[in-house]
Amino acid sequence: MSNAAPPPGHDARHHAANRLVIQVLRYFCERSLLPLPPLIAVADRDADDDERRKLEERLANGSARIVAPGVHAIKLLAQPWDVAPHLIAWAMCRQYGWRLAIPMDLARFLLGQGARPLAVSAILYDQPVPRRFDDFGLAFDPHAGPVPLFDLTPCGQALALGIPRDISETGLRKIGEFAGQSWFAESPFREWLQNDLGTGHLGERERIVAEALLASPRAGIPHRAPPEFEPAAHADAPHVDQWWIEERREVSFLRALLIRGHPHIPNGPVKLQTTALVWIDERLGWARTRSRVYRLGKKKPTDYP
């Protein structure tokens, strides 16, 4: 991403906030596993004369395409066009001075209220009309709400967007405790949330979740499912066999050699490593990672190679 000065209408704080949103989108939603992204996006305001000349050549030979006035996508690899929506979004906010917030489904996922999104859905922004760029897998939706969403980091945005409407104070604290042992256990997520608390922009419900989150322990995982866990609500959860727990740098992961029912991994033999464990209950036969719930089958024998 460009390190150039903020675009017109942006101060340095807004520019930095957009960068955090794009970094979170890239971390959680980027599909490509290639060492290079499938394409880059360029805002005209960031290009010098030589870059503009090369861009014209790319447009002529088909290795660049116009996304919107002043924004171009450039293909890096000799293969069919792929999408990198977070990079397009960055170029758009660079060119037009838009302010961004994370998508709703990502906010819910970060709080344990939904599945992990595997692609960038509609990014929220500070303009009054929705915009769609279907060829590049990108959409922008307006946001209007009581919380000044665009003055928050992605952590504060997750709280403002992802907390269910009808939930008790106890439920709010449970969400905070889960998030504090999940993605928010890592730096810099907690530091970002501390900054959001200091702004005064979080509402009462968000502050309850934030305070419970920051008070939750980072180290160790519970070996008992939380009281509110309902196995019947997870009938479609993937099932793992020959599983074990592996610890690295004080973080626990679920490993397995067989899996079935995973939405993105074929049934059969596998060398699975999940995202970090949040809790595991061997007696009940369930485990929760940062990304999803798993049903536990046979544990791998300790003498298994």
Short mmCIF file of C-alpha atoms in Angstrom, two decimals, residues 12 31 164 171 258 304:
data_model
loop_
_atom_site.label_atom_id
_atom_site.label_comp_id
_atom_site.label_asym_id
_atom_site.label_seq_id
_atom_site.Cartn_x
_atom_site.Cartn_y
_atom_site.Cartn_z
CA ALA A 12 -3.24 11.98 9.07
CA ARG A 31 -8.14 -15.48 -0.69
CA PRO A 164 -26.42 -8.41 18.74
CA GLY A 171 -24.51 -11.71 27.45
CA LEU A 258 -8.87 -36.83 9.66
CA TYR A 304 1.09 -42.51 17.17
#
